[in-house]
């Protein structure tokens, strides 16, 4: 069976480190990847799970395994939100276990309006002010959730003057507003990278086409504070 798994995964170019979630549907395993794609396989859940590094995944209910560093939030009623925006219901009889995991993963509980409990430190905003006239676009965005604590979005907390030029919007139309409020048809592909940076403190470089401004961008991302993602943006010719 191990050979069958390995052959199937190799055939489809599947690497375990890119699997965010595995869940069972109609007795088959569905894989969710960190690029936003999903694949329904001919294998069963247990066959896929046996291929994964068990210490990096959490089985939150029967037939649902989630990558620990891909969990963005765990609600009080045991709903798990992943960094790609997908949600999964955990075991309802084990709510304390879900809360304990939230504490272990250092996940913030969010307010009813979707904002996090910790505001961006004033000292950080003061430091950002030296970038007001930077000849490259720079912003700091905060990871937030919808009013139910499920869907992921980002709110612009700081933007320099070049962001105004790059996005073609005045600063007051961006600051304090969510990305998907401003860009109604914004591509969800940005979610995974930004959430990964904001939650896990990794640094990422994104090079991709932005349909919102019809430009290809290079975006250097890092975590200035827990729950936030700082972005330096350049247009690629």
Short mmCIF file of C-alpha atoms in Angstrom, two decimals:
data_model
loop_
_atom_site.label_atom_id
_atom_site.label_comp_id
_atom_site.label_asym_id
_atom_site.label_seq_id
_atom_site.Cartn_x
_atom_site.Cartn_y
_atom_site.Cartn_z
CA UNK A 1 0.00 0.00 0.00
CA UNK A 2 2.90 2.36 0.77
CA UNK A 3 4.14 1.91 -2.80
CA UNK A 4 0.66 2.69 -4.12
CA UNK A 5 0.57 5.91 -2.07
CA UNK A 6 4.06 6.93 -3.14
CA UNK A 7 3.28 6.25 -6.80
CA UNK A 8 0.05 8.23 -6.68
CA UNK A 9 1.61 11.21 -4.91
CA UNK A 10 4.67 11.22 -7.16
CA UNK A 11 2.48 10.94 -10.28
CA UNK A 12 0.56 14.07 -9.27
CA UNK A 13 3.65 15.94 -8.04
CA UNK A 14 2.33 16.09 -4.48
CA UNK A 15 4.75 17.10 -1.73
CA UNK A 16 3.58 16.57 1.87
CA UNK A 17 4.96 19.94 3.01
CA UNK A 18 2.48 21.73 0.73
CA UNK A 19 -0.61 19.97 2.14
CA UNK A 20 -2.60 22.25 4.45
CA UNK A 21 -5.51 19.93 5.13
CA UNK A 22 -6.78 16.42 4.40
CA UNK A 23 -10.41 15.51 4.81
CA UNK A 24 -12.66 12.62 3.88
CA UNK A 25 -15.40 13.00 1.28
CA UNK A 26 -17.36 10.03 -0.07
CA UNK A 27 -14.70 7.71 1.41
CA UNK A 28 -11.95 9.45 -0.58
CA UNK A 29 -9.30 11.87 0.64
CA UNK A 30 -9.41 15.50 -0.46
CA UNK A 31 -6.13 17.41 -0.25
CA UNK A 32 -6.01 21.20 0.24
CA UNK A 33 -2.70 22.79 -0.73
CA UNK A 34 -0.99 26.01 0.35
CA UNK A 35 -1.40 27.49 -3.12
CA UNK A 36 -5.19 27.44 -2.76
CA UNK A 37 -5.71 24.38 -4.97
CA UNK A 38 -7.55 21.20 -3.92
CA UNK A 39 -7.42 17.64 -5.22
CA UNK A 40 -9.87 14.77 -4.70
CA UNK A 41 -7.84 11.57 -4.74
CA UNK A 42 -8.59 7.92 -5.31
CA UNK A 43 -7.00 7.16 -1.93
CA UNK A 44 -8.66 7.00 1.47
CA UNK A 45 -8.02 9.40 4.32
CA UNK A 46 -5.94 6.92 6.36
CA UNK A 47 -3.71 6.20 3.38
CA UNK A 48 -2.86 9.86 2.90
CA UNK A 49 -2.49 10.54 6.63
CA UNK A 50 0.00 7.69 6.94
CA UNK A 51 2.19 9.52 4.41
CA UNK A 52 2.26 12.76 6.44
CA UNK A 53 4.47 13.73 9.38
CA UNK A 54 1.99 13.12 12.18
CA UNK A 55 3.61 15.61 14.58
CA UNK A 56 2.91 18.45 12.12
CA UNK A 57 -0.81 17.69 11.78
CA UNK A 58 -3.77 17.68 14.12
CA UNK A 59 -6.75 15.35 13.65
CA UNK A 60 -9.59 17.66 14.74
CA UNK A 61 -12.47 15.34 13.91
CA UNK A 62 -13.04 12.03 12.22
CA UNK A 63 -11.50 12.17 8.76
CA UNK A 64 -10.07 15.72 9.09
CA UNK A 65 -6.35 16.40 9.59
CA UNK A 66 -5.02 19.98 9.58
CA UNK A 67 -1.43 21.21 9.39
CA UNK A 68 -0.70 22.86 12.71
CA UNK A 69 1.17 25.86 11.29
CA UNK A 70 -1.65 26.38 8.78
CA UNK A 71 -4.31 26.95 11.45
CA UNK A 72 -5.22 30.64 11.62
CA UNK A 73 -7.95 30.53 14.28
CA UNK A 74 -9.96 28.17 16.46
CA UNK A 75 -13.36 29.47 17.57
CA UNK A 76 -14.97 28.72 20.93
CA UNK A 77 -17.34 26.30 19.21
CA UNK A 78 -14.47 24.36 17.66
CA UNK A 79 -14.44 25.75 14.13
CA UNK A 80 -10.96 25.80 12.61
CA UNK A 81 -10.06 28.49 10.08
CA UNK A 82 -7.03 27.75 7.91
CA UNK A 83 -4.69 30.30 6.35
CA UNK A 84 -6.34 29.68 2.96
CA UNK A 85 -9.72 30.70 4.41
CA UNK A 86 -11.19 27.17 4.49
CA UNK A 87 -13.04 26.19 7.68
CA UNK A 88 -13.54 22.82 9.36
CA UNK A 89 -15.74 21.81 12.29
CA UNK A 90 -13.80 20.08 15.07
CA UNK A 91 -15.28 17.51 17.44
CA UNK A 92 -18.14 19.17 19.30
CA UNK A 93 -17.68 16.91 22.32
CA UNK A 94 -14.09 18.04 22.78
CA UNK A 95 -14.37 21.84 22.96
CA UNK A 96 -11.81 22.07 25.76
CA UNK A 97 -9.26 20.25 23.59
CA UNK A 98 -9.81 22.84 20.83
CA UNK A 99 -9.33 25.70 23.30
CA UNK A 100 -6.19 24.06 24.69
CA UNK A 101 -4.77 23.74 21.18
CA UNK A 102 -5.56 27.39 20.49
CA UNK A 103 -3.52 28.32 23.57
CA UNK A 104 -0.71 25.94 22.58
CA UNK A 105 -0.52 27.47 19.09
CA UNK A 106 -0.66 30.99 20.57
CA UNK A 107 -3.70 31.97 18.50
CA UNK A 108 -5.43 35.19 19.49
CA UNK A 109 -9.16 35.23 20.21
CA UNK A 110 -10.82 37.82 17.97
CA UNK A 111 -13.39 40.45 18.91
CA UNK A 112 -16.92 40.40 17.56
CA UNK A 113 -16.11 43.08 15.02
CA UNK A 114 -13.37 40.88 13.56
CA UNK A 115 -10.41 42.81 14.97
CA UNK A 116 -7.72 41.15 17.04
CA UNK A 117 -7.31 41.86 20.74
CA UNK A 118 -3.92 43.54 20.29
CA UNK A 119 -3.64 46.76 18.34
CA UNK A 120 -0.53 47.57 16.34
CA UNK A 121 2.01 48.95 18.82
CA UNK A 122 2.33 52.73 18.60
CA UNK A 123 6.11 52.42 18.52
CA UNK A 124 5.81 50.35 15.35
CA UNK A 125 3.56 52.94 13.70
CA UNK A 126 6.07 55.61 14.66
CA UNK A 127 8.86 53.58 13.09
CA UNK A 128 6.81 53.16 9.93
CA UNK A 129 6.56 56.94 9.57
CA UNK A 130 10.20 57.07 8.40
CA UNK A 131 9.00 55.14 5.33
CA UNK A 132 6.41 57.74 4.33
CA UNK A 133 8.64 59.05 1.52
CA UNK A 134 10.30 55.74 0.62
CA UNK A 135 10.42 55.53 -3.22
CA UNK A 136 8.92 52.01 -3.03
CA UNK A 137 5.40 51.03 -1.98
CA UNK A 138 5.21 49.74 1.61
CA UNK A 139 2.30 48.74 3.82
CA UNK A 140 1.47 46.89 7.03
CA UNK A 141 -1.67 44.77 7.06
CA UNK A 142 -3.43 43.09 9.98
CA UNK A 143 -4.87 39.59 9.84
CA UNK A 144 -8.56 39.68 10.81
CA UNK A 145 -11.58 37.41 10.65
CA UNK A 146 -15.24 37.94 9.75
CA UNK A 147 -17.90 38.54 12.42
CA UNK A 148 -18.28 34.77 12.91
CA UNK A 149 -14.53 34.34 13.36
CA UNK A 150 -14.24 32.20 10.22
CA UNK A 151 -13.30 33.89 6.94
CA UNK A 152 -9.91 35.59 6.71
CA UNK A 153 -9.31 39.14 5.54
CA UNK A 154 -6.66 41.84 5.95
CA UNK A 155 -6.97 45.45 7.05
CA UNK A 156 -4.50 48.12 5.94
CA UNK A 157 -2.95 49.64 9.10
CA UNK A 158 -0.13 51.60 7.45
CA UNK A 159 0.50 52.71 3.87
CA UNK A 160 3.19 55.05 2.60
CA UNK A 161 2.77 57.57 -0.22
CA UNK A 162 3.96 55.16 -2.92
CA UNK A 163 1.17 52.75 -2.00
CA UNK A 164 -1.25 55.48 -3.05
CA UNK A 165 0.43 55.63 -6.48
CA UNK A 166 0.73 51.85 -6.93
CA UNK A 167 -2.86 51.06 -5.95
CA UNK A 168 -4.33 54.18 -7.56
CA UNK A 169 -6.28 55.01 -4.40
CA UNK A 170 -5.95 57.79 -1.80
CA UNK A 171 -4.57 56.69 1.55
CA UNK A 172 -7.82 57.38 3.41
CA UNK A 173 -9.56 54.86 1.16
CA UNK A 174 -7.11 52.15 2.23
CA UNK A 175 -6.22 52.78 5.88
CA UNK A 176 -8.63 51.03 8.22
CA UNK A 177 -10.31 49.23 5.32
CA UNK A 178 -10.06 45.55 4.43
CA UNK A 179 -8.34 44.35 1.28
CA UNK A 180 -11.47 42.59 0.01
CA UNK A 181 -13.64 45.58 0.85
CA UNK A 182 -11.48 47.76 -1.39
CA UNK A 183 -10.92 45.15 -4.08
CA UNK A 184 -14.24 43.35 -4.44
CA UNK A 185 -12.79 40.84 -6.91
CA UNK A 186 -9.45 40.48 -5.15
CA UNK A 187 -7.70 37.16 -5.71
CA UNK A 188 -7.74 34.89 -2.64
CA UNK A 189 -4.30 33.56 -3.58
CA UNK A 190 -2.70 36.31 -1.50
CA UNK A 191 -4.37 35.00 1.67
CA UNK A 192 -2.13 31.99 2.25
CA UNK A 193 1.17 33.86 1.98
CA UNK A 194 0.09 36.86 4.08
CA UNK A 195 -1.54 34.70 6.76
CA UNK A 196 1.52 32.44 6.93
CA UNK A 197 3.75 35.47 7.51
CA UNK A 198 1.39 37.12 10.04
CA UNK A 199 0.91 33.95 12.08
CA UNK A 200 4.14 32.02 11.74
CA UNK A 201 6.73 34.78 11.34
CA UNK A 202 8.20 33.38 8.12
CA UNK A 203 9.57 35.65 5.39
CA UNK A 204 8.21 35.25 1.88
CA UNK A 205 8.77 36.72 -1.57
CA UNK A 206 5.72 36.65 -3.83
CA UNK A 207 6.01 37.23 -7.56
CA UNK A 208 2.63 37.14 -9.23
CA UNK A 209 0.14 39.00 -11.39
CA UNK A 210 -2.25 41.31 -9.56
CA UNK A 211 -5.56 41.63 -11.45
CA UNK A 212 -6.58 44.46 -9.10
CA UNK A 213 -4.04 46.82 -10.68
CA UNK A 214 -3.26 44.82 -13.85
CA UNK A 215 0.45 44.58 -12.93
CA UNK A 216 2.91 41.83 -12.04
CA UNK A 217 4.29 42.45 -8.56
CA UNK A 218 7.24 41.35 -6.49
CA UNK A 219 6.26 41.53 -2.80
CA UNK A 220 8.73 41.01 0.04
CA UNK A 221 6.87 40.07 3.23
CA UNK A 222 7.88 39.80 6.88
CA UNK A 223 6.21 39.85 10.30
CA UNK A 224 6.70 43.17 12.18
CA UNK A 225 4.46 42.00 15.05
CA UNK A 226 2.32 38.95 15.80
CA UNK A 227 -0.76 38.95 13.54
CA UNK A 228 0.65 41.49 11.09
CA UNK A 229 2.35 41.31 7.71
CA UNK A 230 4.60 44.06 6.32
CA UNK A 231 4.92 44.23 2.54
CA UNK A 232 7.42 45.96 0.26
CA UNK A 233 5.94 46.04 -3.26
CA UNK A 234 7.62 46.54 -6.62
CA UNK A 235 6.14 46.46 -10.11
CA UNK A 236 7.97 44.04 -12.40
CA UNK A 237 8.35 45.25 -15.97
#
